[in-house]
Short mmCIF file of C-alpha atoms in Angstrom, two decimals:
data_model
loop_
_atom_site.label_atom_id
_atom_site.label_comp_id
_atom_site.label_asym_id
_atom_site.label_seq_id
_atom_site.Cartn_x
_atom_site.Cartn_y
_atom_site.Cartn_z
CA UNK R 1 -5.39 1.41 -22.97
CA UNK R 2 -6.64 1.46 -19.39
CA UNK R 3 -7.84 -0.64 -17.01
CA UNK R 4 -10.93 -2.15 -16.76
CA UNK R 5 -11.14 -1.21 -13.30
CA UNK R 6 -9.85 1.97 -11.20
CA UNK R 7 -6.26 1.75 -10.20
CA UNK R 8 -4.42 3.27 -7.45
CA UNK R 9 -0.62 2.97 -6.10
CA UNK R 10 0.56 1.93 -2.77
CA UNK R 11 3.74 3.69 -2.11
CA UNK R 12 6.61 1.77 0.33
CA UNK R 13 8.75 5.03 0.77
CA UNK R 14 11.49 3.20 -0.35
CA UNK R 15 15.01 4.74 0.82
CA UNK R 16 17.97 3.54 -1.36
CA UNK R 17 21.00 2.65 0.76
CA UNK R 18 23.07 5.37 -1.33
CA UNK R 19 20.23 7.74 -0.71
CA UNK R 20 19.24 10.09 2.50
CA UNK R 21 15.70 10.08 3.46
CA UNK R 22 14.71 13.63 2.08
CA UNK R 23 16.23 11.66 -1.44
CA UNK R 24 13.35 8.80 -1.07
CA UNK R 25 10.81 11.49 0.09
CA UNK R 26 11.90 13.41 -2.72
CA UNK R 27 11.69 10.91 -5.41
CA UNK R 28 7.58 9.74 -3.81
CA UNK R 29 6.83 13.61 -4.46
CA UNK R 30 7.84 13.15 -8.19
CA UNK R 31 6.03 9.80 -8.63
CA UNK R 32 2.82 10.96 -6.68
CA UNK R 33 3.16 14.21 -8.83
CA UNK R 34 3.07 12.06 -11.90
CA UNK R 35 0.46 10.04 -10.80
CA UNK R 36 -1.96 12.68 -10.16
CA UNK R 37 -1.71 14.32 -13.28
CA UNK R 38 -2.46 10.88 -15.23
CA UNK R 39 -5.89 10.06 -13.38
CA UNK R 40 -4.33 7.75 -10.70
CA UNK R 41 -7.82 7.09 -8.44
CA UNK R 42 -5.33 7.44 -4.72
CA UNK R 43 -2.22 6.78 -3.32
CA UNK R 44 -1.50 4.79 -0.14
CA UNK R 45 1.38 5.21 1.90
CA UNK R 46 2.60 2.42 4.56
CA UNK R 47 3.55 2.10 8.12
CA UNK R 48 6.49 0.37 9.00
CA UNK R 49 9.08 1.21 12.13
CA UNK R 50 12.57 0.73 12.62
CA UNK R 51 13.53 -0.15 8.98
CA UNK R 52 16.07 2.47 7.54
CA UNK R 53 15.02 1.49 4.26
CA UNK R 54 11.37 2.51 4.42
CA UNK R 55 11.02 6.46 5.24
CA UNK R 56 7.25 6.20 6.40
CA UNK R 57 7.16 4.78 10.21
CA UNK R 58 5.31 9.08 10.62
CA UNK R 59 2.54 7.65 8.21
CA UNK R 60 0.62 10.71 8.69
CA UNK R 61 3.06 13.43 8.15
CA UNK R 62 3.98 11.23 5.10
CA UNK R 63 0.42 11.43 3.80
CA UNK R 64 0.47 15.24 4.92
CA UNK R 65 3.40 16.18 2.61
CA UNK R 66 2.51 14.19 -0.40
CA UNK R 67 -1.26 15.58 -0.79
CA UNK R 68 0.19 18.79 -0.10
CA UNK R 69 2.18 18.41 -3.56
CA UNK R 70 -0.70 16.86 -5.33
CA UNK R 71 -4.18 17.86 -6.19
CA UNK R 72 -6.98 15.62 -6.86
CA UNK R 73 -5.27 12.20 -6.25
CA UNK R 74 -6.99 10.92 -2.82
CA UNK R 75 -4.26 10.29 -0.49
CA UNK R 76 -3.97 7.94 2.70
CA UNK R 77 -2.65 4.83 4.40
CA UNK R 78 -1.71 1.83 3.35
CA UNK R 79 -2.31 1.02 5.96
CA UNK R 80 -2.40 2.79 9.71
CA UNK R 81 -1.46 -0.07 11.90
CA UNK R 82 -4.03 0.40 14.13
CA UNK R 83 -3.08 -1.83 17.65
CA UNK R 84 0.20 0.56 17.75
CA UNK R 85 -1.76 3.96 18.36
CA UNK R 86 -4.63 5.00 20.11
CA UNK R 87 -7.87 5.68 17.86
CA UNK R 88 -8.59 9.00 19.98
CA UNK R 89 -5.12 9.95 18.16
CA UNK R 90 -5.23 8.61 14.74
CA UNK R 91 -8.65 10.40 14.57
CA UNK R 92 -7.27 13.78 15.44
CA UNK R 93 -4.43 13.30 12.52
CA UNK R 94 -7.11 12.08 9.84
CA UNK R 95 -9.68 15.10 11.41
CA UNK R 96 -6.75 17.37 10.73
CA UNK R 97 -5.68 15.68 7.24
CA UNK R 98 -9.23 16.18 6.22
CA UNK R 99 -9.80 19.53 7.22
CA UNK R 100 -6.49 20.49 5.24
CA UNK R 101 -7.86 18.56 2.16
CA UNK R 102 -11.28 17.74 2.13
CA UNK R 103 -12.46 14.80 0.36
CA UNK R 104 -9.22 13.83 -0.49
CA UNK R 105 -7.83 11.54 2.20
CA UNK R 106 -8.25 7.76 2.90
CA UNK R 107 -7.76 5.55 6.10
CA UNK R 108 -7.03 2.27 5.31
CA UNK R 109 -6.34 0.37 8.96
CA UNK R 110 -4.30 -2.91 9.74
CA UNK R 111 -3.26 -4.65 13.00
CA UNK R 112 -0.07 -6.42 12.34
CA UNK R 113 3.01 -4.33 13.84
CA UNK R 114 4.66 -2.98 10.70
CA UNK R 115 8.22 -4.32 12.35
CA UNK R 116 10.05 -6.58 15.18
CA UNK R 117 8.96 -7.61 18.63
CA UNK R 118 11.54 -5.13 20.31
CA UNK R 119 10.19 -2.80 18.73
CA UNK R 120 7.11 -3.13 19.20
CA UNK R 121 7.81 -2.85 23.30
CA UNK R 122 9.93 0.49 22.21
CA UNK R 123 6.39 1.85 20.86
CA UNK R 124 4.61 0.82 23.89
CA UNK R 125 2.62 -1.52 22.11
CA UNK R 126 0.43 -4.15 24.14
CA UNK R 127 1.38 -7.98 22.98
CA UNK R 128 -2.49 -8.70 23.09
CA UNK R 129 -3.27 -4.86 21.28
CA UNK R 130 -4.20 -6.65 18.08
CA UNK R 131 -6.92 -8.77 20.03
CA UNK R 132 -8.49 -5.07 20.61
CA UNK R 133 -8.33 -3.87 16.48
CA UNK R 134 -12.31 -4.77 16.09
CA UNK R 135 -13.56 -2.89 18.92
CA UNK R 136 -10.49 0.37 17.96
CA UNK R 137 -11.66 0.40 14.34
CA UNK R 138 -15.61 1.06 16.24
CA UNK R 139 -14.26 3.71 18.08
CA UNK R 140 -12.35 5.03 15.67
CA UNK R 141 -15.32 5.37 12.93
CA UNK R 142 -17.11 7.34 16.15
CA UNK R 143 -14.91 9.86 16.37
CA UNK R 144 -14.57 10.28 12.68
CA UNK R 145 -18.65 10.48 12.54
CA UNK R 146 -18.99 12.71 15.37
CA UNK R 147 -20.80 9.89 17.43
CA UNK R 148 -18.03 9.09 20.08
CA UNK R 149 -18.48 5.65 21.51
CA UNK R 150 -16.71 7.34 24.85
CA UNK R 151 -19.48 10.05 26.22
CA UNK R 152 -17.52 13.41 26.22
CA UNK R 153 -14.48 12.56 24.28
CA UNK R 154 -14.08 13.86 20.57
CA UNK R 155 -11.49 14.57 17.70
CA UNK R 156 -10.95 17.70 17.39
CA UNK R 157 -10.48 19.70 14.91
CA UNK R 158 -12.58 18.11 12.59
CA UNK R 159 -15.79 16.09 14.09
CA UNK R 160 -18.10 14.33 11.10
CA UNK R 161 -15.30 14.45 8.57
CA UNK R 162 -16.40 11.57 6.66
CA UNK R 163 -12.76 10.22 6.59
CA UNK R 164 -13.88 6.53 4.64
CA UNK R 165 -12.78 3.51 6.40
CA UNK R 166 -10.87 0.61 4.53
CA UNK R 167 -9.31 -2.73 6.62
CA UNK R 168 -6.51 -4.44 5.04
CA UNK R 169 -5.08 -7.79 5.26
CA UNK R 170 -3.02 -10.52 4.06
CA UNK R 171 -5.41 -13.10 5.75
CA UNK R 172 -9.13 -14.13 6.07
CA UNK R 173 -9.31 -12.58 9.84
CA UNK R 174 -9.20 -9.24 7.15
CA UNK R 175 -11.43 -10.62 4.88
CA UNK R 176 -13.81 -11.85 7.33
CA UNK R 177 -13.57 -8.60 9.94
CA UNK R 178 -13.92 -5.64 7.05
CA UNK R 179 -16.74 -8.25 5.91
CA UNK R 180 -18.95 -8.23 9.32
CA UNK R 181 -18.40 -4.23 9.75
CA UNK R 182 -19.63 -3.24 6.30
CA UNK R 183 -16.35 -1.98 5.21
CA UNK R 184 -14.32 -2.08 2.05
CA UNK R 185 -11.28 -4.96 1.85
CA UNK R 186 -7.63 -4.33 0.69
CA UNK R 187 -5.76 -7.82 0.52
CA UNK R 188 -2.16 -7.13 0.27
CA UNK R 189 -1.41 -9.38 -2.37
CA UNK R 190 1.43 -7.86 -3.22
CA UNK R 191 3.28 -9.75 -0.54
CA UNK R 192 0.92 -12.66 0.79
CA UNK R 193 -0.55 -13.80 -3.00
CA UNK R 194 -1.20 -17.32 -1.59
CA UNK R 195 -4.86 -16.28 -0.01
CA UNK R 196 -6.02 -13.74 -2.50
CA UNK R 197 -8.68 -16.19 -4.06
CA UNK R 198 -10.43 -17.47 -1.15
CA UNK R 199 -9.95 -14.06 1.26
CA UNK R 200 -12.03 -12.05 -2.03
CA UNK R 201 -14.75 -15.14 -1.77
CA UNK R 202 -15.01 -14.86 1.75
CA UNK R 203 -15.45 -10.99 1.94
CA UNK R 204 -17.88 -11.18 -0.83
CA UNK R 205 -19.36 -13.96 0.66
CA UNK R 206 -20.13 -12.72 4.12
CA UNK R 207 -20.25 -8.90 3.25
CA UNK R 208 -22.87 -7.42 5.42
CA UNK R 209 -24.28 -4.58 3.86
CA UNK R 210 -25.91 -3.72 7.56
CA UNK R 211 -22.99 -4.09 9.14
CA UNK R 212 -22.28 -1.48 12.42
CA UNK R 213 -20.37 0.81 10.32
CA UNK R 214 -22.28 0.02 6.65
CA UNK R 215 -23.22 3.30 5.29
CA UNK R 216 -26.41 3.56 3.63
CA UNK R 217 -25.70 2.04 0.87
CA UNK R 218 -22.68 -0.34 1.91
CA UNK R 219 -22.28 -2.85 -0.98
CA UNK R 220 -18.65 -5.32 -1.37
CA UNK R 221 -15.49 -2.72 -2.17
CA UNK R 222 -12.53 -5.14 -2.85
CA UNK R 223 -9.23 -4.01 -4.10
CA UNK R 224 -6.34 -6.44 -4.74
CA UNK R 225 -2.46 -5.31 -4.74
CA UNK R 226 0.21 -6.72 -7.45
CA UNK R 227 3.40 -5.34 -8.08
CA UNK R 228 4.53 -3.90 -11.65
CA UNK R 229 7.14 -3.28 -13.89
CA UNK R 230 5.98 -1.73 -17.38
CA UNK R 231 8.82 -1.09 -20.09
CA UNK R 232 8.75 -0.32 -23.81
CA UNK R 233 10.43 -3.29 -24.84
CA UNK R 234 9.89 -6.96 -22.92
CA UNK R 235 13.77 -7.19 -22.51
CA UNK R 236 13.92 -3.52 -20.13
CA UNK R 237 10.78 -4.58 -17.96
CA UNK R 238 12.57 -8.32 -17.35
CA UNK R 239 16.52 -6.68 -16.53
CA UNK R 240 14.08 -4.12 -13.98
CA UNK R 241 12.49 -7.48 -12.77
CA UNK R 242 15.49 -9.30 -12.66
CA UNK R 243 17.21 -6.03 -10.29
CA UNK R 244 14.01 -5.95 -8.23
CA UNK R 245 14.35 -9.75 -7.26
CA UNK R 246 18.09 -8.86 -5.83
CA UNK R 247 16.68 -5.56 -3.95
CA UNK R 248 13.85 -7.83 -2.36
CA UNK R 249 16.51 -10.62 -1.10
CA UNK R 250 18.79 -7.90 0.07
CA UNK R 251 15.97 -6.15 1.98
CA UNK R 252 14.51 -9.13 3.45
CA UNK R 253 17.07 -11.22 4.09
CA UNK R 254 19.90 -8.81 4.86
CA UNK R 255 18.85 -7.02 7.70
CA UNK R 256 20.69 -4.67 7.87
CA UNK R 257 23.96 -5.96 6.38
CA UNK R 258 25.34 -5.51 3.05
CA UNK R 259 24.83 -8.72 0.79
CA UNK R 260 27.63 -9.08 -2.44
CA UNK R 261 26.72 -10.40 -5.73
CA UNK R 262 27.90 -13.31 -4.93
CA UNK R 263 25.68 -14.50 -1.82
CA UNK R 264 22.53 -13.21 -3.65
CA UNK R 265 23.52 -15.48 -6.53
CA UNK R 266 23.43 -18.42 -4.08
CA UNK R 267 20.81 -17.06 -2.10
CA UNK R 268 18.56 -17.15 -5.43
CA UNK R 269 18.34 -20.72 -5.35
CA UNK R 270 18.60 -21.16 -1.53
CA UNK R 271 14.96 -22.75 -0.12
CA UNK R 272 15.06 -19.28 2.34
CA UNK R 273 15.42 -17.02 -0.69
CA UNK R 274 13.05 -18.65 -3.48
CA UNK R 275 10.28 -18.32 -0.06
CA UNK R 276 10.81 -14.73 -0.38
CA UNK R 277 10.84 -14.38 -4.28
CA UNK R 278 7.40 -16.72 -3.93
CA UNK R 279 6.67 -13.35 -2.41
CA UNK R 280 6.95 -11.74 -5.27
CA UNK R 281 4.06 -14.55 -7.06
CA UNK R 282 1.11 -11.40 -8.22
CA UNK R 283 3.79 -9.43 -10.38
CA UNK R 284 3.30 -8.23 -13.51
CA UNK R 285 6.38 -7.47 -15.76
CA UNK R 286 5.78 -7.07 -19.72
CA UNK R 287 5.46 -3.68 -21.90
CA UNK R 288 2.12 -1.57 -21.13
CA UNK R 289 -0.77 -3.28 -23.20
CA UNK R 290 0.82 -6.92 -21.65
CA UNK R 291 1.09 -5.62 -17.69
CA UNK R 292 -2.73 -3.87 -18.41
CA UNK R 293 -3.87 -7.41 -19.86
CA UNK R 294 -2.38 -9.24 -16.66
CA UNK R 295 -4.23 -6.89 -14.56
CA UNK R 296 -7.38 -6.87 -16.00
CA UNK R 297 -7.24 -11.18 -15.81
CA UNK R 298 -5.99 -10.43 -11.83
CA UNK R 299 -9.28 -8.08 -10.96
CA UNK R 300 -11.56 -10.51 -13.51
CA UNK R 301 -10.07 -13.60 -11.56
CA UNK R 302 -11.06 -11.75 -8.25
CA UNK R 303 -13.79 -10.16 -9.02
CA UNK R 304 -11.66 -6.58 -7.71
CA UNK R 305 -13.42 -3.17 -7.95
CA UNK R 306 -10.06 -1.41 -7.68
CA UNK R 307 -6.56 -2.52 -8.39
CA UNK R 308 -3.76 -1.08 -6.27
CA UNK R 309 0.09 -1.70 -7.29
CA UNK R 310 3.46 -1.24 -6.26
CA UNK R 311 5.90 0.10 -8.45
CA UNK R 312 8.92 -2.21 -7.98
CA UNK R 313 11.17 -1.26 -10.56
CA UNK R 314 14.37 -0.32 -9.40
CA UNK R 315 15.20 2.81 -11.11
CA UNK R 316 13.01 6.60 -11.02
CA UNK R 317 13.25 6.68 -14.80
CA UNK R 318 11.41 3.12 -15.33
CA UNK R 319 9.03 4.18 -12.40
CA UNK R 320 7.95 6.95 -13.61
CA UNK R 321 7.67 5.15 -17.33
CA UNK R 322 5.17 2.35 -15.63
CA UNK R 323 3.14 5.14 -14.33
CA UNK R 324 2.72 6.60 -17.69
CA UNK R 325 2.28 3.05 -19.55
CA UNK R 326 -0.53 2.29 -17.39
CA UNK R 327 -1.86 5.40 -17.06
CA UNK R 328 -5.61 5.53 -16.48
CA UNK R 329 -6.07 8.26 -18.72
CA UNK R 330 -4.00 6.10 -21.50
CA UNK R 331 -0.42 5.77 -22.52
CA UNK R 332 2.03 9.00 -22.11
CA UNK R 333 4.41 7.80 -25.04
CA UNK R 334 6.06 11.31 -25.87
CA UNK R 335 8.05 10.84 -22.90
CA UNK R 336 9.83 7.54 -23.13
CA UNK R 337 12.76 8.46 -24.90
CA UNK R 338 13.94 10.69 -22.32
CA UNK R 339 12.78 8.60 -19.23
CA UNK R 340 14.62 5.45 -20.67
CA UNK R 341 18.25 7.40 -21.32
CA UNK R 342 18.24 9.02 -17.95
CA UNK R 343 17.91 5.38 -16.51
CA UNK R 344 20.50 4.09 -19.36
CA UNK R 345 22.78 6.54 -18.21
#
């Protein structure tokens, strides 16, 4: 059964430490593949920079090559971090992502870094560049519209695309700023669960449906994030779980060295690691009909028009089986026999 509200999938471009790059981006293609043929509404892809994990830091080219393996899925970012590029730039890439797939492409904008402070000089980003991401995402929406804010400069190739505008944000600066503009809200409460209550409140609160980049008929567009793991049997979805809580240490707390068994175990029940699985709070792990239930009480608790999740299990096999056990369209069943022994083997 499916949700009771649209749901999409933010992808992370996960590399595996055994894998090569073209291995993660191969693996995205399958997922986004499967995704579009069960009625998935769109599928974000993030920004993030000097990670060797994460195969995204081109976000565009990344969007590029999955919606040119899909066909009606919508297909953007999750988000752009805006304060690292100009919006003169990022509107030619959307402009051109549109024009290759029109009506098909999001543009969901952020302004934290996506990575660490020396790398943030290596991109030649301004300290202060995220005191600029109001007035950016205003320019930005001109060149998209064809109205530049900057009298003789425009995106080419594609002026007026009608690329739609989302902010996201793990904060109430988000919540307050997509709010004021007349914009849909994304919280990532995938990652930052603590503020999803009050940051949906506030945007629904202060939504302005006259806001300077309100369309005509601008009304509140939240979406929340929570990460899943959907099995046939309780016991599979908690072992995933249980895998996905050692991949998150590892990733977070690693950085970049290899962690054994043995310091995970004690970083488990170190105050540094139970911070980071606290993390991990808005995830859902249960067969299909219990993960659907938890997300229809998540968007009913939030009063969400759109639910967008990360697929954290650990293996392609269980992936691919969430996708199909929450399925918009309803459950795939026919093909859990076969997804579940490649994963066993």
């Amino acid at each position: 059964m499916p949700t009771s509200v649209p749901l999409s999938l933010l992808d992370l471009a996960r590399v595996k430490p055994t894998e090569t790059a073209a291995d993660g981006i191969a693996r995205s293609v399958r997922l986004a593949q499967t995704a579009d043929g069960l009625g998935y509404r769109r599928i974000w892809i993030s920004e993030h920079h000097n990670m060797p994990g994460l195969a995204s830091s081109a976000t565009s080219l990344y969007i590029q090559h999955i919606a040119a393996h899909t066909t009606n899925v919508r297909v953007g970012s999750g988000g752009i971090m805006l304060p690292n590029h100009s919006p003169l730039v990022i509107a030619e890439q959307f402009g051109l992502l549109e024009t290759l797939f029109p009506g098909r492409i999001d543009l969901g904008l952020g302004r934290a870094p996506g990575t660490d402070g020396a790398t943030m000089q290596a991109l030649r980003r301004d300290a202060r560049a995220s005191e600029h991401f109001p007035s950016d995402i205003v320019e930005l929406d001109g060149y998209l519209r064809g109205d530049t804010r900057i009298p003789g400069v425009h995106a080419y190739p594609h002026r007026s695309s009608g690329v739609p505008l989302y902010v996201l944000g793990s904060s109430l600066y988000g919540a307050q700023l997509a709010a004021h503009l007349g914009l849909p809200y994304a919280f990532a409460s995938h990652f930052a669960p603590d503020d999803l209550e009050v940051a949906a409140r506030t945007y629904r609160d202060r939504f302005d449906p006259a806001g300077p980049l309100a369309g005509p008929d601008a009304a509140p567009h939240f979406i929340a994030a929570a990460n899943v793991i959907a099995a046939d049997d309780p016991d599979t979805a908690t072992e995933q779980y249980r895998r996905t809580e050692l991949e998150w240490l590892r990733s977070i707390l690693g950085r970049g060295r290899e962690l054994t068994d043995e310091q995970l175990a004690v970083l488990r029940d170190h105050p540094q690691g139970r911070q980071v699985l606290g993390m991990l709070r808005r995830t859902l792990v249960g067969t299909g009909p219990d993960v659907v239930a938890g997300l229809d009480a998540l968007a009913a608790e939030v009063q969400a028009d759109e639910l967008i999740v990360v697929n954290v299990a650990t293996e392609e096999a269980h992936q691919q089986r969430t996708l199909e056990l929450l399925a918009p369209g309803g459950e795939h069943s026919d093909h859990s026999e076969p997804a579940l022994a490649a994963a066993a083997g």
